[in-house]
Tab-separated table of C-alpha atoms and ligand atoms in Angstrom:
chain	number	residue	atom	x	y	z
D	1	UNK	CA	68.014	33.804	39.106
D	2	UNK	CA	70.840	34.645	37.210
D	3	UNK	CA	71.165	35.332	33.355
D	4	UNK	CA	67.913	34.645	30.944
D	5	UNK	CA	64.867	33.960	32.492
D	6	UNK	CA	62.358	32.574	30.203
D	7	UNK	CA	58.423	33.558	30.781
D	8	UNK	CA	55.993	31.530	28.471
D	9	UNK	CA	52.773	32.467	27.883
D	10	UNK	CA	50.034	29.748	26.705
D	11	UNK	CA	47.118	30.773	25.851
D	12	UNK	CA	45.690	27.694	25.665
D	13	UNK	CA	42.488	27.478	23.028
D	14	UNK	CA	41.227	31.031	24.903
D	15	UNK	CA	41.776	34.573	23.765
D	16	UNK	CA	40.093	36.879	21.362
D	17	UNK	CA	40.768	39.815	19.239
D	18	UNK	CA	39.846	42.593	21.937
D	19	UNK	CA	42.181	41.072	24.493
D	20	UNK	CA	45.342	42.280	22.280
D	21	UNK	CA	44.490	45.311	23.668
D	22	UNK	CA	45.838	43.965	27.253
D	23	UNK	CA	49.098	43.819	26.603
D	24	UNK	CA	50.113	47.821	26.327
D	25	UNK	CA	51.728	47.688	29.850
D	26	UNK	CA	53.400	44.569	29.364
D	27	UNK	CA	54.838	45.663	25.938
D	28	UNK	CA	56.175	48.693	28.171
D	29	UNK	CA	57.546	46.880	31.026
D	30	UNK	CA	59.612	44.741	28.440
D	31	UNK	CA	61.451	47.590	27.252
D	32	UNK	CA	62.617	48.511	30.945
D	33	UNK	CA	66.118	47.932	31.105
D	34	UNK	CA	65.794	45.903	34.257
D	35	UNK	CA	63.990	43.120	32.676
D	36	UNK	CA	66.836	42.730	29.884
D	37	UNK	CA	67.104	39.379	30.612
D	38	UNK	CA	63.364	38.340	30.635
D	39	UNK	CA	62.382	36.564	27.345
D	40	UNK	CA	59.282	36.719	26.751
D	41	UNK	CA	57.306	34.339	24.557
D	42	UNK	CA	53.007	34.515	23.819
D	43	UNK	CA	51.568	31.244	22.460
D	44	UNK	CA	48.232	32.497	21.040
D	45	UNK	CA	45.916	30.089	19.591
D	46	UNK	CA	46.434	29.751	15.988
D	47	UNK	CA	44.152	32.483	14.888
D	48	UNK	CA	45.701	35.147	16.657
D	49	UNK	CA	49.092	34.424	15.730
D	50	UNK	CA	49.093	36.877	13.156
D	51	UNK	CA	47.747	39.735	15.606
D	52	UNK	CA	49.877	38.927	18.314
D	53	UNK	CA	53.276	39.088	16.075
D	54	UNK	CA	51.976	42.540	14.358
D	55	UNK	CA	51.295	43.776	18.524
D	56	UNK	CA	55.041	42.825	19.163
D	57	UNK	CA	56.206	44.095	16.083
D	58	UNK	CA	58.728	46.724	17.651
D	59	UNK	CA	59.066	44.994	20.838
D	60	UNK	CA	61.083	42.048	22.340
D	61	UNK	CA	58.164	40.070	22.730
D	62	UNK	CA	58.478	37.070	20.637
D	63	UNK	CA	55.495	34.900	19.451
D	64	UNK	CA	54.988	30.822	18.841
D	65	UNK	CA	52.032	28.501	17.740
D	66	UNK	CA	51.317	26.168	20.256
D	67	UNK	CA	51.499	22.692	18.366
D	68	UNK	CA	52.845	22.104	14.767
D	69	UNK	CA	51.937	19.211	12.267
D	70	UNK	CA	54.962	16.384	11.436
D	71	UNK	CA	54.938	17.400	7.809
D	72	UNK	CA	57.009	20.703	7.547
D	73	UNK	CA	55.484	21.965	4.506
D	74	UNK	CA	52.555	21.787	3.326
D	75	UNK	CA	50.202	18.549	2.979
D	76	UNK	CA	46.153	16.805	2.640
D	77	UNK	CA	46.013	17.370	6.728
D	78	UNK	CA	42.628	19.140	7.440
D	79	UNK	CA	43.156	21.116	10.382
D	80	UNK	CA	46.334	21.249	10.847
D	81	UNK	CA	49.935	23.709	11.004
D	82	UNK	CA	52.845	22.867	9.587
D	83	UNK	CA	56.272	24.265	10.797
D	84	UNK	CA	56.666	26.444	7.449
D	85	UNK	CA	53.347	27.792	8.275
D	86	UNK	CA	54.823	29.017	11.285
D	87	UNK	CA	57.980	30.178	10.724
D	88	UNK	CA	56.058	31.847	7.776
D	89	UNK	CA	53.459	34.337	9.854
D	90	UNK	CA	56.876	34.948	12.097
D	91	UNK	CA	56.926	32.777	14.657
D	92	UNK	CA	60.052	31.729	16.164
D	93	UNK	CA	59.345	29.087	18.431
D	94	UNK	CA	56.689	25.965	18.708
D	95	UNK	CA	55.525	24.370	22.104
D	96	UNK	CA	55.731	20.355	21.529
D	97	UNK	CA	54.625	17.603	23.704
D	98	UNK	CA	52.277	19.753	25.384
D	99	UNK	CA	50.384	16.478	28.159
D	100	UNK	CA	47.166	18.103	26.340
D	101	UNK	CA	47.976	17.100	23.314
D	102	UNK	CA	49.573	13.803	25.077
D	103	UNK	CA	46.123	12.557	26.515
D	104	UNK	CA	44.797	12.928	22.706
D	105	UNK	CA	47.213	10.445	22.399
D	106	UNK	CA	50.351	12.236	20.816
D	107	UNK	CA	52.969	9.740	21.445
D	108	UNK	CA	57.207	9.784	21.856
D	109	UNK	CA	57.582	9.197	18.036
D	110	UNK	CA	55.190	11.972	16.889
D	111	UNK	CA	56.781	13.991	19.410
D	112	UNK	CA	60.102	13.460	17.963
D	113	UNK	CA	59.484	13.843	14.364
D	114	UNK	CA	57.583	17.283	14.651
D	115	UNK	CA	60.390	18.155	17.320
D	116	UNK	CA	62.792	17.326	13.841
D	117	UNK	CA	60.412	19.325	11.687
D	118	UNK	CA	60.237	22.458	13.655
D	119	UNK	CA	63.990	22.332	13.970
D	120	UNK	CA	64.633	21.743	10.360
D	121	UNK	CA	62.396	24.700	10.161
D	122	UNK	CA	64.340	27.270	12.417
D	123	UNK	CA	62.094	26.909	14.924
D	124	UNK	CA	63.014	27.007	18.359
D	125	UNK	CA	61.319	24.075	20.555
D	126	UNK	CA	59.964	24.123	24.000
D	127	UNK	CA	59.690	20.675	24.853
D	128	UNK	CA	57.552	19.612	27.705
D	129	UNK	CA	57.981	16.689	29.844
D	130	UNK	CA	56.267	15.203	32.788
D	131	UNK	CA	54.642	12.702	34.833
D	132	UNK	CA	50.990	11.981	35.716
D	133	UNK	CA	49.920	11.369	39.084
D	134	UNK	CA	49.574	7.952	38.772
D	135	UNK	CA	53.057	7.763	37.190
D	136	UNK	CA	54.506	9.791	40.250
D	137	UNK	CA	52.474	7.759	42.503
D	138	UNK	CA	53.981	4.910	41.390
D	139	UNK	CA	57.694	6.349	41.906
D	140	UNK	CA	58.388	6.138	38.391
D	141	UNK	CA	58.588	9.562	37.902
D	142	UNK	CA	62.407	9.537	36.592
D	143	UNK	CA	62.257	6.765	34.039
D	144	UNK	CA	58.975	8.716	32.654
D	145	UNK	CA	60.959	11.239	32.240
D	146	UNK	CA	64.232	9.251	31.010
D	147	UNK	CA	61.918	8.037	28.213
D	148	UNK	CA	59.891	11.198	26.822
D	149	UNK	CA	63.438	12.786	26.917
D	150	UNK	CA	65.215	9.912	24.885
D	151	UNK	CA	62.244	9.105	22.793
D	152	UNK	CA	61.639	12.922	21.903
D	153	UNK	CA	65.360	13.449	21.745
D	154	UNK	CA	65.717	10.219	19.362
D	155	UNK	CA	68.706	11.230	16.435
D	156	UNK	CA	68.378	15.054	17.103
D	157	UNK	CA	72.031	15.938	17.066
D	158	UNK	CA	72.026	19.777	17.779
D	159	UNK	CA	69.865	20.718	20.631
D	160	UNK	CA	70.818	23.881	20.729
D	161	UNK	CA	67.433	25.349	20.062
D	162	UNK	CA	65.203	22.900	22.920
D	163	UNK	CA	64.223	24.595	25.555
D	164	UNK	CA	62.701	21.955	28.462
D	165	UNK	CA	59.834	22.985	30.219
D	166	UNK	CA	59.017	20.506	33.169
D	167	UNK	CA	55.345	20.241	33.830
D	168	UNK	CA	54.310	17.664	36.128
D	169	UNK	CA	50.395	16.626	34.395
D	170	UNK	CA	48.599	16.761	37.750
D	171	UNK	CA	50.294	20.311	38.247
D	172	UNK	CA	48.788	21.754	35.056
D	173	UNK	CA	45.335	23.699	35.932
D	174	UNK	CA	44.829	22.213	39.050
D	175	UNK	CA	46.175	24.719	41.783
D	176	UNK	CA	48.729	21.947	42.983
D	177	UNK	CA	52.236	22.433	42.541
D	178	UNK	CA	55.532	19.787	43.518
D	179	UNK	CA	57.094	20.064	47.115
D	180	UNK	CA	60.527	22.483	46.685
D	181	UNK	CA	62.218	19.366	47.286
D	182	UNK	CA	60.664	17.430	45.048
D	183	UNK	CA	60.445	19.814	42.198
D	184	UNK	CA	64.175	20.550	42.877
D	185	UNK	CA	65.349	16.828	42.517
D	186	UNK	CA	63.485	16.400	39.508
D	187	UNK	CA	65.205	19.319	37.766
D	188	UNK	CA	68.537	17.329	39.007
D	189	UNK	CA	66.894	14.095	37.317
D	190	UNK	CA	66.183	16.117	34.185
D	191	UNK	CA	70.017	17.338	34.087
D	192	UNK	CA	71.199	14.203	34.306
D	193	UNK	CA	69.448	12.548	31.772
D	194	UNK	CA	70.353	15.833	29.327
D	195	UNK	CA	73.968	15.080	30.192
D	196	UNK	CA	74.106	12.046	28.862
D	197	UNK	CA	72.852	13.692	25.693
D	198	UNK	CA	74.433	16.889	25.072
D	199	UNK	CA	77.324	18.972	26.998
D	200	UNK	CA	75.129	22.064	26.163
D	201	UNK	CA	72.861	23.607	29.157
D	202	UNK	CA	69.463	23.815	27.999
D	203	UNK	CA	67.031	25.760	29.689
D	204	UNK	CA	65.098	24.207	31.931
D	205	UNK	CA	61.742	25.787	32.939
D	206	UNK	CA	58.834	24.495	34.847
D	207	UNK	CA	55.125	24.819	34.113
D	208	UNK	CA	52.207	24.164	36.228
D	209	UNK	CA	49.875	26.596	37.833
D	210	UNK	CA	52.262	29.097	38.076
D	211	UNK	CA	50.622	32.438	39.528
D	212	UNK	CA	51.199	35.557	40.916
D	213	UNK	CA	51.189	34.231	44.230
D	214	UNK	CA	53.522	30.978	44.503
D	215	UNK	CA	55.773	33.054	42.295
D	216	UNK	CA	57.712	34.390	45.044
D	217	UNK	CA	58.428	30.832	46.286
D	218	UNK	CA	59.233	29.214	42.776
D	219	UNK	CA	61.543	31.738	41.556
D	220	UNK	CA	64.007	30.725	44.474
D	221	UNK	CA	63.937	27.438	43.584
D	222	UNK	CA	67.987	25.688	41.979
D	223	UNK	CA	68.368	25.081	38.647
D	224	UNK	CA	65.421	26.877	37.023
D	225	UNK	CA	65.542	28.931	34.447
D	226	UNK	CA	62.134	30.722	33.922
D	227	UNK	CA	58.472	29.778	33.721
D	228	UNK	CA	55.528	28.488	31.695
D	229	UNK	CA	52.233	29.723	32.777
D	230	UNK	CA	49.178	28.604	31.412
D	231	UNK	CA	45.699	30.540	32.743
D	232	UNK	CA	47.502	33.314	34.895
D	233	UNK	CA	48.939	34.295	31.760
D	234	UNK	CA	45.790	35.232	30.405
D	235	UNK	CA	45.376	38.401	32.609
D	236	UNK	CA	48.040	40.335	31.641
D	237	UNK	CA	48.081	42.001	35.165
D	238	UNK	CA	48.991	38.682	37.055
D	239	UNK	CA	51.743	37.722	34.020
D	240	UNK	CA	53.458	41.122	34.322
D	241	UNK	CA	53.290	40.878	38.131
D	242	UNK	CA	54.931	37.144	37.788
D	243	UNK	CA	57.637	38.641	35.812
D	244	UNK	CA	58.143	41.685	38.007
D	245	UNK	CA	58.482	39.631	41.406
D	246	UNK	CA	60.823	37.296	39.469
D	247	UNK	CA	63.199	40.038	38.311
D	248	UNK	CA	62.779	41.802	41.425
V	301	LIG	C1	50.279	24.915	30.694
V	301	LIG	O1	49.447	25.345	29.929
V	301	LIG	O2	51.235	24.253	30.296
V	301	LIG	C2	50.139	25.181	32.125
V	301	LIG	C3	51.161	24.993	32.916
V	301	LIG	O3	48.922	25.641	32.545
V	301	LIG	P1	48.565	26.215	34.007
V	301	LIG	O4	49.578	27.285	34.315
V	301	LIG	O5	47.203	26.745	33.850
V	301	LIG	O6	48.660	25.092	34.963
């Protein structure tokens, strides 16, 4: 891998206030000049937001909340984040589409218009897409894709600030991860339905039970351009050892 190599960190609803204090070494291996080109982005839960961005305060290490409401402001929504929240405490970027938030029944259109919102609000997006087993079972794994990318996509003119992140549902938490080949011609499928959109090159990242161990294979495979990890990125120690074999 070549240039910027994302490595996304979601936390998921886990986490508390003492594990901050895992993250000296990989504060210190960020600031190594050989991982430059690693960006590196934490998505707490909600209520440690605030720590993580004060942790990261002199470093590289950039922070994002892990959904964000439709309204960008402020609004009667009990239990929820708006965009301005974010961008507020000093986050930078938002993960949206999330297939957890999906199954609660998040559809295309909210998608979209809290895709608009974050963007409206300087937010960068990381966008995930994906199919579920029975989807891929079916072979209809590229025009699942073709629509959460249009439908998401719908109107947004500058997509200069999406980042994809390809996570194939029964991949997430489950130990299994796509054939090379497979995984590799639905990064093609992705590009080609982006072209049709945009002559920009978003990043492209895939997500689903990423470790410390199938790193080594993943990182070789065409057209990716970093990682999200999920529950290995909970112990710092396997995180900064997916970065390090990455960027090796
Ligand atoms: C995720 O949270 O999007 C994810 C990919 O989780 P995991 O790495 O645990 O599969």
């Amino acid at each position: 891998m070549t240039n910027n190599i994302y490595f996304i960190a979601n936390w998921k609803m886990y986490g508390s206030l003492s594990s901050i204090n895992t993250l000296n070494k990989l504060i210190n291996l960020s600031k190594l000049k050989k991982y430059k080109n690693a960006i590196i982005i934490y998505f707490p839960p909600f209520t440690l937001i605030q720590n993580f961005i004060n942790k990261f305060k002199t470093t590289k290490i950039s922070v994002g909340g892990q959904n964000c409401h439709v309204v960008e402001d402020y609004g009667s929504f009990t239990g929820s984040v708006s965009p301005k929240m974010l961008k507020d405490l000093g986050c930078k970027y938002v993960i949206l589409g999330h297939s957890e938030n999906r199954i609660e029944g998040e559809s295309d259109e909210d998608i979209n218009k809290k895709i608009r919102s974050a963007l409206n609000k300087n937010l960068k997006v990381v966008f995930c897409i994906g199919e579920t087993l029975k989807e891929k079972r079916k072979k209809i794994t590229f025009s699942v894709l073709n629509r959460q990318i249009n439908k998401g996509l719908k109107g947004i003119k500058n997509l200069n600030n999406i980042i994809i992140a390809y996570e194939p549902v029964w991949s997430i938490g489950t130990g299994l991860i796509p054939k090379d080949k497979e995984l590799e011609l639905n990064v093609i499928k992705i590009k080609k339905i982006l072209s049709k959109k945009t002559k920009l090159r978003l990043p492209i990242l895939y997500g689903g039970s990423v470790n410390n161990k199938n790193i080594s294979n993943l990182k070789n495979i065409t057209g990716i351009n970093g990682f999200l990890v999920g529950s290995a990125s909970q112990s710092s120690k396997k995180f900064i050892d997916i970065i390090k074999k990455t960027i090796n």
